[in-house]
XYZ file of C-alpha atoms in Angstrom:
678
model
C -182.260 40.197 9.766
C -181.831 43.779 9.387
C -185.404 44.205 11.968
C -186.582 47.845 11.792
C -189.022 50.068 11.059
C -191.422 47.667 8.462
C -191.178 44.452 10.959
C -189.644 45.575 14.423
C -192.977 44.698 17.557
C -190.425 47.647 18.956
C -190.753 49.879 16.313
C -193.876 52.516 16.675
C -196.562 51.475 15.138
C -197.403 48.917 18.696
C -199.206 46.976 19.893
C -201.204 47.574 23.231
C -203.833 45.351 25.457
C -205.221 45.692 28.358
C -205.403 45.288 30.303
C -201.782 43.056 30.081
C -201.324 39.525 31.592
C -197.852 41.596 33.211
C -200.686 44.252 34.882
C -202.135 41.748 36.705
C -198.958 39.924 37.607
C -198.081 43.006 38.495
C -199.816 42.472 41.944
C -197.408 39.110 43.120
C -194.608 41.170 42.453
C -195.420 45.683 43.899
C -197.567 46.034 47.057
C -199.122 49.756 46.464
C -203.068 49.709 48.004
C -203.631 50.154 51.864
C -205.097 46.291 52.129
C -202.380 44.054 51.184
C -202.286 41.380 47.850
C -202.869 39.460 45.480
C -206.306 39.152 43.631
C -207.168 43.028 45.348
C -208.085 44.383 41.357
C -208.597 47.994 42.933
C -204.958 48.860 43.378
C -203.283 49.697 41.150
C -204.197 52.444 38.363
C -205.583 50.330 35.528
C -207.856 48.962 37.872
C -210.698 49.988 36.093
C -209.708 47.879 32.403
C -208.813 44.589 35.209
C -211.982 45.526 36.357
C -213.978 45.281 33.391
C -212.645 41.959 32.055
C -212.911 40.809 35.065
C -216.905 41.391 34.948
C -216.387 40.477 31.035
C -213.244 38.991 30.074
C -213.378 41.635 27.249
C -210.126 42.084 26.546
C -208.213 45.498 23.926
C -205.519 45.752 21.885
C -205.417 49.242 19.912
C -202.907 50.322 18.532
C -200.011 52.869 19.260
C -198.681 55.214 16.274
C -196.488 57.035 19.405
C -196.774 60.348 20.736
C -194.060 61.979 20.348
C -193.254 64.516 17.330
C -190.282 62.279 16.220
C -191.829 59.074 16.139
C -194.833 60.250 14.311
C -191.920 62.260 11.710
C -189.934 59.059 11.088
C -193.541 56.614 11.089
C -194.759 59.299 7.948
C -191.573 60.116 7.041
C -191.453 56.238 5.109
C -195.076 55.910 4.685
C -195.305 58.533 2.250
C -191.866 57.601 0.431
C -193.618 53.583 0.422
C -196.332 55.580 -0.932
C -195.181 58.207 -3.876
C -197.894 58.753 -4.436
C -198.332 60.340 -8.201
C -199.397 63.770 -9.226
C -202.809 64.630 -6.350
C -204.366 61.844 -6.030
C -203.729 59.058 -3.477
C -205.249 55.691 -2.665
C -205.111 55.689 1.216
C -203.249 53.244 3.280
C -204.906 50.778 4.848
C -204.832 49.089 9.018
C -206.130 45.642 9.787
C -206.166 44.539 13.171
C -206.955 40.710 13.656
C -207.116 39.029 15.495
C -206.502 35.296 16.115
C -206.806 31.692 18.459
C -203.888 29.533 18.467
C -202.644 26.712 20.491
C -205.997 24.809 20.696
C -207.792 23.588 17.785
C -209.110 25.164 15.283
C -206.501 27.391 15.561
C -205.705 30.934 13.837
C -209.794 30.745 13.906
C -211.070 34.585 13.087
C -212.466 36.253 16.139
C -211.808 39.865 15.828
C -210.807 42.470 13.432
C -210.725 45.991 12.863
C -210.509 48.445 10.397
C -208.765 52.437 9.419
C -207.133 53.994 6.707
C -203.689 56.927 7.018
C -205.137 59.888 5.928
C -201.565 61.172 3.234
C -201.121 65.188 2.770
C -199.212 64.750 -0.300
C -198.503 69.404 0.039
C -196.455 68.253 3.165
C -196.204 63.959 3.103
C -197.510 64.487 6.894
C -199.468 61.127 7.404
C -202.208 61.004 9.850
C -202.928 57.542 11.536
C -206.455 57.193 13.565
C -207.014 55.714 16.619
C -207.026 51.607 15.803
C -208.844 49.533 17.948
C -210.520 45.532 18.000
C -212.107 44.350 21.133
C -212.418 40.233 21.639
C -213.656 38.463 24.595
C -211.507 35.480 26.594
C -214.448 33.431 27.239
C -215.208 29.870 25.299
C -216.313 30.918 21.761
C -219.123 29.072 19.496
C -217.307 26.362 18.769
C -216.816 25.651 22.939
C -213.541 26.353 22.750
C -211.465 28.451 25.041
C -208.069 29.888 23.657
C -204.993 29.470 25.874
C -204.058 32.617 23.454
C -203.778 34.921 21.296
C -201.942 36.259 18.477
C -202.903 39.685 16.848
C -201.393 41.238 13.489
C -201.671 44.684 12.362
C -200.407 44.816 8.265
C -200.614 47.603 7.245
C -200.414 47.514 3.322
C -200.619 50.401 -0.174
C -203.106 48.271 -2.890
C -201.355 44.482 -2.600
C -198.423 45.973 -1.373
C -197.527 45.178 2.286
C -195.491 47.994 4.217
C -195.071 47.069 7.590
C -196.256 44.801 9.688
C -196.413 44.109 13.619
C -197.828 40.721 16.209
C -198.456 40.420 19.261
C -198.988 37.495 21.484
C -201.354 37.853 24.277
C -202.298 35.042 27.386
C -204.730 36.320 29.007
C -204.317 38.602 32.392
C -204.310 35.800 35.290
C -206.858 36.959 38.067
C -206.024 36.593 41.681
C -204.048 33.816 43.102
C -201.670 31.211 41.060
C -202.916 27.448 41.040
C -200.446 25.136 42.905
C -199.808 21.984 45.218
C -198.004 23.713 48.454
C -195.175 20.452 48.289
C -195.068 21.897 45.004
C -193.711 24.916 45.947
C -192.317 24.667 49.036
C -191.467 22.561 51.966
C -190.486 21.425 55.587
C -190.278 19.091 58.652
C -193.679 18.189 60.126
C -195.461 20.367 58.073
C -196.590 17.167 55.679
C -197.498 13.796 57.623
C -196.762 11.404 55.492
C -192.998 12.731 54.772
C -191.438 10.082 56.104
C -193.714 6.960 55.201
C -193.697 8.432 51.310
C -189.478 8.245 51.243
C -189.760 4.862 53.207
C -192.500 3.238 50.498
C -190.108 5.311 47.918
C -187.031 3.519 49.007
C -188.524 -0.201 48.944
C -189.733 0.017 45.737
C -187.095 1.148 43.854
C -184.824 -0.934 45.939
C -186.865 -3.826 44.304
C -187.335 -2.407 40.464
C -183.199 -1.339 41.281
C -181.535 -4.417 38.852
C -177.241 -3.130 38.915
C -176.175 -2.680 35.429
C -172.742 -2.055 33.244
C -173.153 -0.213 30.115
C -171.668 -2.768 28.146
C -175.582 -4.681 29.669
C -176.926 -2.498 27.594
C -180.826 -4.036 25.924
C -180.051 -3.384 22.098
C -182.815 -2.441 20.707
C -182.547 1.016 23.349
C -181.323 4.608 22.175
C -179.706 6.530 25.241
C -179.418 10.188 25.772
C -177.750 11.240 29.010
C -179.293 14.943 30.489
C -178.591 16.499 32.428
C -180.515 18.499 35.580
C -180.525 21.890 37.281
C -182.622 23.117 39.975
C -182.691 26.699 41.507
C -183.922 26.822 44.994
C -183.953 29.218 47.868
C -182.927 27.839 51.714
C -181.550 29.922 54.071
C -178.287 31.132 55.547
C -176.112 27.787 56.994
C -176.970 28.441 61.074
C -174.309 27.323 63.865
C -175.649 24.032 64.539
C -174.478 23.843 60.668
C -170.852 25.137 60.680
C -170.214 23.673 64.150
C -171.140 20.417 61.862
C -168.945 20.741 59.370
C -171.247 21.667 57.209
C -169.845 25.823 55.814
C -171.794 24.846 52.545
C -174.725 24.289 51.231
C -172.171 21.886 48.998
C -171.479 19.962 52.322
C -174.956 20.119 53.903
C -176.377 18.508 50.785
C -173.323 15.389 51.200
C -174.521 16.022 55.162
C -178.136 14.494 53.976
C -176.494 12.287 51.129
C -175.028 10.310 54.217
C -177.914 10.644 56.664
C -180.038 9.140 53.882
C -177.758 5.642 53.126
C -177.813 5.792 56.968
C -181.864 5.993 57.836
C -182.146 3.176 54.701
C -179.587 0.800 56.175
C -181.140 0.986 58.763
C -184.293 0.102 57.147
C -183.727 -2.801 55.734
C -181.416 -4.098 58.416
C -185.363 -4.259 59.879
C -186.630 -6.284 56.125
C -186.301 -9.683 55.885
C -183.620 -8.952 53.624
C -179.802 -10.303 52.274
C -178.765 -7.966 54.532
C -174.965 -8.075 52.448
C -176.369 -8.348 49.240
C -178.818 -6.033 49.587
C -176.197 -3.769 51.351
C -174.617 -3.668 47.990
C -177.036 -1.461 46.021
C -178.207 0.626 48.580
C -174.017 2.183 48.171
C -174.617 2.018 44.830
C -177.894 4.110 44.477
C -176.682 6.182 47.602
C -172.971 7.041 46.325
C -174.214 8.507 42.692
C -175.172 11.841 45.163
C -171.272 12.626 45.748
C -171.386 13.554 42.345
C -174.033 15.756 43.094
C -172.048 19.623 42.792
C -174.512 22.371 44.716
C -173.889 26.069 42.673
C -175.052 30.217 43.986
C -177.917 31.887 41.970
C -177.059 35.344 43.032
C -180.113 35.487 40.247
C -181.876 33.995 41.886
C -183.347 34.722 45.654
C -187.324 34.764 47.191
C -190.212 35.898 45.524
C -192.051 39.650 45.636
C -193.205 40.471 49.077
C -196.855 39.829 47.732
C -196.132 36.565 46.315
C -194.167 35.835 50.280
C -197.246 36.298 52.004
C -199.355 34.269 49.699
C -197.187 31.608 50.679
C -196.880 32.127 53.956
C -200.676 32.280 54.215
C -201.337 29.432 52.109
C -198.911 27.190 54.570
C -200.763 28.541 57.676
C -204.389 27.307 56.188
C -202.349 24.033 56.130
C -201.084 23.901 59.677
C -204.569 25.647 61.029
C -206.334 22.426 58.800
C -206.460 19.140 60.838
C -208.100 17.261 57.654
C -203.829 17.653 56.813
C -202.629 16.230 60.237
C -199.163 18.921 59.602
C -197.381 18.352 62.577
C -196.442 21.743 63.040
C -199.873 21.775 64.403
C -198.417 20.668 67.812
C -197.101 24.498 69.701
C -193.999 22.394 70.699
C -193.003 22.857 66.606
C -193.048 26.284 67.129
C -189.192 26.371 66.967
C -190.306 25.267 63.191
C -192.325 27.076 62.434
C -190.230 30.191 62.963
C -187.234 28.738 60.631
C -190.237 27.814 57.656
C -191.888 31.347 58.355
C -188.316 33.195 58.336
C -187.816 31.647 54.558
C -190.729 32.410 53.093
C -191.754 35.926 54.213
C -187.573 36.713 54.603
C -185.621 38.094 51.350
C -183.751 40.961 50.265
C -186.165 42.614 48.609
C -187.806 44.177 51.936
C -191.017 43.284 53.015
C -193.686 46.791 53.606
C -195.470 46.665 57.197
C -197.718 46.903 55.743
C -197.671 43.250 53.983
C -195.425 42.190 57.537
C -198.517 44.088 59.422
C -200.943 40.130 58.932
C -197.819 37.986 60.177
C -196.915 38.224 64.192
C -193.754 39.298 63.024
C -192.197 43.364 62.880
C -189.054 41.899 61.089
C -188.103 39.154 59.002
C -184.128 37.833 57.452
C -183.405 39.840 54.731
C -180.125 37.007 54.444
C -180.494 34.376 52.363
C -179.276 31.961 50.316
C -180.392 30.348 46.291
C -178.696 26.692 46.602
C -179.078 25.189 42.661
C -178.321 21.707 42.342
C -177.730 19.947 39.295
C -176.523 16.223 38.559
C -174.095 14.442 37.414
C -172.030 15.741 34.455
C -171.187 13.011 32.193
C -168.981 10.046 32.027
C -171.715 10.223 34.994
C -175.164 11.730 33.829
C -178.820 11.170 33.984
C -180.669 9.866 31.020
C -183.093 7.960 29.532
C -183.767 5.387 27.690
C -186.201 4.911 24.238
C -188.090 3.226 23.699
C -189.178 4.029 27.136
C -191.313 1.499 30.121
C -194.864 2.539 29.640
C -194.393 3.994 33.609
C -190.996 5.872 32.581
C -188.800 3.846 35.956
C -185.816 4.240 34.856
C -182.732 5.229 36.781
C -182.347 8.314 36.152
C -186.671 8.395 37.614
C -184.658 6.949 40.519
C -182.376 9.426 41.067
C -184.958 12.582 41.011
C -187.032 10.282 42.900
C -184.223 9.697 45.822
C -182.803 13.675 45.353
C -185.709 15.240 46.397
C -188.276 13.246 47.920
C -185.595 10.936 50.055
C -183.521 12.967 50.764
C -184.551 17.308 50.128
C -188.236 16.319 51.484
C -187.349 13.781 53.698
C -187.256 13.928 57.507
C -185.599 11.323 58.791
C -182.973 13.044 56.895
C -183.172 16.940 56.086
C -183.855 19.394 58.744
C -184.268 22.187 57.297
C -186.653 23.807 54.830
C -186.285 24.742 51.337
C -188.650 26.630 48.466
C -188.904 26.878 45.036
C -190.134 30.902 45.357
C -192.340 31.875 41.779
C -193.265 35.501 40.956
C -190.073 37.875 40.975
C -189.922 41.385 41.599
C -190.112 42.974 37.903
C -193.065 39.741 37.593
C -191.351 37.048 35.944
C -190.266 33.669 37.506
C -188.152 33.700 40.484
C -187.024 30.319 40.145
C -186.690 28.138 37.623
C -185.473 23.889 36.321
C -183.007 24.421 33.410
C -182.633 20.869 32.171
C -178.875 19.935 29.637
C -180.209 17.838 26.355
C -176.529 16.354 24.865
C -176.339 16.245 21.714
C -172.777 16.487 20.433
C -170.937 15.575 23.554
C -168.831 12.090 22.639
C -168.697 11.048 26.920
C -172.071 11.756 27.354
C -175.071 9.545 25.994
C -175.067 8.330 23.001
C -172.097 8.528 23.180
C -171.623 9.654 19.830
C -167.730 11.497 18.148
C -168.888 14.262 15.822
C -167.304 13.964 12.015
C -166.837 16.052 9.119
C -168.677 12.490 7.177
C -172.110 12.776 9.692
C -171.778 17.045 8.913
C -174.816 17.782 7.046
C -177.213 15.026 8.953
C -176.384 16.113 12.417
C -176.791 19.350 10.793
C -180.246 18.087 10.340
C -180.631 16.665 13.226
C -180.596 19.728 15.570
C -182.096 22.733 13.176
C -185.074 19.682 13.125
C -185.103 20.549 17.232
C -184.307 23.695 17.102
C -187.587 24.829 14.346
C -189.758 21.558 16.239
C -189.391 23.641 19.878
C -189.559 26.941 18.003
C -192.986 25.185 16.352
C -193.878 24.207 20.337
C -192.213 26.670 22.366
C -195.504 28.453 23.099
C -197.940 25.294 23.681
C -195.795 23.697 26.350
C -195.755 27.280 27.717
C -199.503 27.438 28.205
C -200.706 24.257 29.149
C -197.676 23.225 31.461
C -196.175 25.514 32.695
C -197.656 28.040 35.505
C -198.459 31.707 34.727
C -194.836 32.962 36.326
C -193.249 31.787 33.510
C -194.934 32.691 29.972
C -192.604 35.829 29.747
C -189.733 35.537 31.283
C -186.249 37.464 30.010
C -184.557 34.930 30.861
C -186.111 31.759 29.664
C -188.330 33.836 26.684
C -190.494 32.124 23.838
C -188.986 32.111 20.697
C -191.875 34.173 18.522
C -191.037 33.562 14.429
C -191.822 37.269 14.152
C -189.248 39.138 16.589
C -188.952 39.834 20.083
C -192.016 41.903 22.091
C -190.521 42.938 24.501
C -186.884 42.711 25.935
C -184.680 42.348 29.281
C -184.318 45.620 31.058
C -189.239 46.194 31.598
C -190.833 44.944 35.044
C -194.011 41.896 33.193
C -196.358 44.846 33.306
C -194.110 47.622 30.895
C -193.867 44.717 28.147
C -192.557 46.070 25.052
C -193.298 49.615 26.211
C -188.985 50.594 25.736
C -187.964 51.852 22.112
C -185.420 50.205 19.959
C -183.069 52.730 18.115
C -182.510 52.884 14.296
C -178.760 53.670 12.802
C -178.936 55.466 9.654
C -179.721 53.283 7.136
C -182.950 52.428 9.413
C -182.057 49.131 11.330
C -182.417 49.020 14.837
C -179.343 49.619 16.766
C -179.309 46.612 19.586
C -181.825 43.299 18.367
C -179.231 40.585 19.959
C -181.643 39.282 22.218
C -184.495 36.744 20.938
C -184.018 37.887 17.236
C -185.572 34.533 15.938
C -185.192 36.360 12.628
C -182.000 36.313 12.698
C -181.061 33.476 13.093
C -183.003 31.819 10.306
C -181.688 34.111 8.071
C -178.639 33.051 8.758
C -179.438 29.274 9.296
C -180.685 29.822 6.158
C -177.828 31.718 3.995
C -175.173 28.957 5.749
C -177.522 25.775 4.220
C -177.874 27.045 0.939
C -174.321 27.431 0.176
C -173.097 24.042 2.178
C -175.339 22.663 -0.788
C -173.617 24.609 -3.362
C -170.362 23.355 -2.277
C -171.469 20.191 -2.392
C -173.186 21.201 -5.843
C -169.897 22.143 -7.236
C -167.935 19.462 -5.207
C -165.614 21.528 -2.990
C -164.107 20.338 0.209
C -166.349 20.844 2.430
C -165.970 22.623 5.776
C -168.229 22.239 8.202
C -172.158 23.348 8.428
C -172.070 22.493 12.519
C -169.614 24.317 13.348
C -170.700 27.812 11.021
C -174.072 27.468 11.573
C -173.757 27.328 15.427
C -170.937 29.807 15.527
C -170.284 31.211 19.422
C -170.318 34.358 18.158
C -173.872 34.677 15.894
C -175.843 32.798 18.814
C -174.740 35.748 21.048
C -175.426 38.476 18.416
C -178.949 36.722 17.252
C -180.014 34.816 20.391
C -178.048 34.865 23.675
C -178.874 31.968 26.192
C -182.258 33.384 27.432
C -183.651 32.347 25.165
C -186.594 28.214 26.007
C -184.217 26.576 24.907
C -180.266 28.053 24.463
C -177.960 27.316 22.336
C -174.705 28.898 23.484
C -174.586 25.947 25.966
C -173.790 23.392 23.024
C -169.817 24.818 22.843
C -169.630 24.094 26.385
C -171.499 21.668 27.714
C -172.024 19.790 24.061
C -175.975 20.596 25.221
C -178.901 22.354 24.232
C -180.487 24.070 27.760
C -184.499 23.637 28.402
C -184.728 26.745 30.210
C -188.781 26.878 30.003
C -189.744 24.899 33.030
C -190.936 26.824 36.314
C -188.810 24.912 39.324
C -191.133 22.517 41.577
C -190.212 20.183 44.002
C -192.540 17.702 42.932
C -190.848 14.768 42.096
C -193.319 13.155 39.754
C -193.401 16.054 37.470
C -189.881 16.811 37.208
C -189.012 13.687 35.933
C -191.821 13.991 33.960
C -190.089 16.925 32.249
C -186.696 15.652 32.365
C -188.603 12.981 30.276
C -190.590 15.666 27.435
C -187.329 17.360 27.495
C -185.525 13.978 26.184
C -187.969 12.496 24.711
C -187.997 15.821 22.880
C -184.392 15.986 21.031
C -184.466 12.054 20.473
C -188.282 12.452 18.395
C -187.059 15.853 16.553
C -183.573 14.837 15.683
C -184.255 11.292 13.711
C -184.488 12.242 9.671
C -188.401 11.306 9.134
C -189.443 14.541 11.092
C -187.988 16.371 8.682
C -190.244 16.526 6.035
C -192.886 17.837 8.735
C -190.354 20.862 10.834
C -187.423 21.200 8.272
C -187.225 20.464 5.042
C -190.812 23.181 4.617
C -188.758 25.243 5.888
C -185.180 25.148 4.366
C -185.544 23.374 0.984
C -187.660 24.710 -2.383
C -187.812 27.873 -0.677
C -185.825 30.405 -2.811
C -186.087 33.150 -0.066
C -185.220 33.168 2.914
C -188.148 34.483 4.004
C -190.234 32.520 2.599
C -188.740 30.004 4.914
C -189.311 32.200 7.740
C -192.850 32.695 6.722
C -193.470 28.914 6.844
C -191.483 28.308 10.238
C -193.762 31.389 11.503
C -197.720 29.644 10.855
C -196.142 26.341 11.563
C -195.907 28.217 15.200
C -199.544 29.864 15.255
C -200.857 26.643 14.504
C -199.672 24.137 16.411
C -201.688 23.398 19.377
C -201.396 20.905 22.078
C -203.069 17.882 20.506
C -200.361 17.770 17.773
C -197.240 18.039 20.245
C -198.876 14.721 22.293
C -200.580 13.029 19.426
C -196.506 13.431 17.957
C -194.662 11.988 21.600
C -197.104 9.767 22.995
C -195.724 7.298 21.159
C -192.274 7.767 22.412
C -192.583 8.641 25.780
C -193.832 6.787 29.074
C -197.729 7.193 29.548
C -197.201 8.514 32.116
C -195.520 11.873 31.323
C -198.016 14.350 30.043
C -200.295 13.557 32.474
C -197.911 13.682 35.833
C -197.666 17.569 33.487
C -200.427 18.991 33.262
C -201.845 17.634 36.917
C -199.348 19.872 38.234
C -200.489 23.208 38.467
C -204.513 22.387 37.091
């Protein structure tokens, strides 16, 4: 789809919300005030709007018609050419702004609206655009529903013809510190009093339930699907002590920790009343898998922005000081461990302002930090989930995730170094995240299926159904499961059917401020990122052509390869969406990029279940009637198909997702995902 003045949200007229989500996230990313920190509503410009929002919950969206003469002239010419007044009489175009609640039932409920007219000077062709806005309150409606997100639509019409449309998805500003459990974000030896006990309980429970299986012993009715897990972290660089122990890299450090965990585990069973030789064999098998895990470094990952670091630092201090937490670090004898943790939490490449640092005992903090990213094994040793699953989700992949996090990374008997998964970056977005690669076409990974031309149409339909299903529920997952700092992240942007609402280079508080340029034909010059409409048009065209080939009995080409052509994906979507398709060529996977990082094993395991289960569910032909055919079949125009997909996206709710998935996932999944962040 050629984005142009009629449909591109990044061309005037634009919709702007005040106060915006980004204006609130800015408190986590920048420090400007005389007094610190997050939640200080009076520190920035626009504070009047934020104060109003805090007091009343009122949000306002206004239409920005473009303040530059060139912008106004382009828009005037466009409208005038569409209207084409006959003689001296001209019916004025109308402007309508609507606000609808989405994400909860009843979805798309109209909450507010406003209207105005565009006055046209027939002699000069100049259009006069009146100031237009609409206001509503982020609060419970008369039906008792408070919506997590709002869809604001601008329509400029002339008679029964629509001249142009703009959309803006509005999430409410998050005032004050983010809500999270400390143990999900930070860990250090002695920070939590029961870590080793927790690890001990874990290994005994896993040992009791662990039954080694070969591939030949798969339960016949179960279906396996492989996946890969990537977890971004921030840690201190290797020090002299590490180097003396032969650990010059975090990969070597991780393998040292694995070996320590193995020996610690063997000591535990030596004290237990078990068959030592048989149990030792099982224990070694459990830990051998981690020899295939890898640790890389992502230079894009770094510690959080200074205000967010101070917030985490203060929460850690409050936790240690609280006698009920029984933190061993409350003992003055552990001052060296406290300093090491503080160096990690407060340090980073983005300089800490002295006024923020003055709230700590330190006059300087380290700049150098490391960003180890832990990756589970590649095929054929990849993690996998089997379907139908156990009701509690306890399988070998779940055990591996728990051993990795609670048995290695957060086990004080094994690990002596602190680790964090930072929250808010210096542009008000995610500082770390989780990626889950779910297998689609890699024949060496489960379900270990070889792509054949005879199954090409069915395989293509299956993946398209997964993609369209995810487009429908992406925003729902974002609003109910993710922390607010990732709601509008450029690295895993929302997959909006109405096109992008921000560009790559914008910090969250400037989303939508930049304006894309037009070519000589009036189309956007560069719309490679987040362009769902362009991708859908490509899919629609290829799908229709394939059916024509079938009807003409022509020699078929691979529809799968045509639709998921790497160049097309790069030109329309790129990789920076919540669901990355670029990974198909390199790994044979789709990559779920949506989620913030976490050290909570319950949460991480549940997220992998949802990602893998989503692919397993939506790739089934039984889902085609609802999430594939309505958009591609019985539709003569791709625009109609895209409108239907947009309608499905806007009407999707979290209850819909749970009802669709509940029978195909462990009963614990949604509870674990919601519990972690609420």
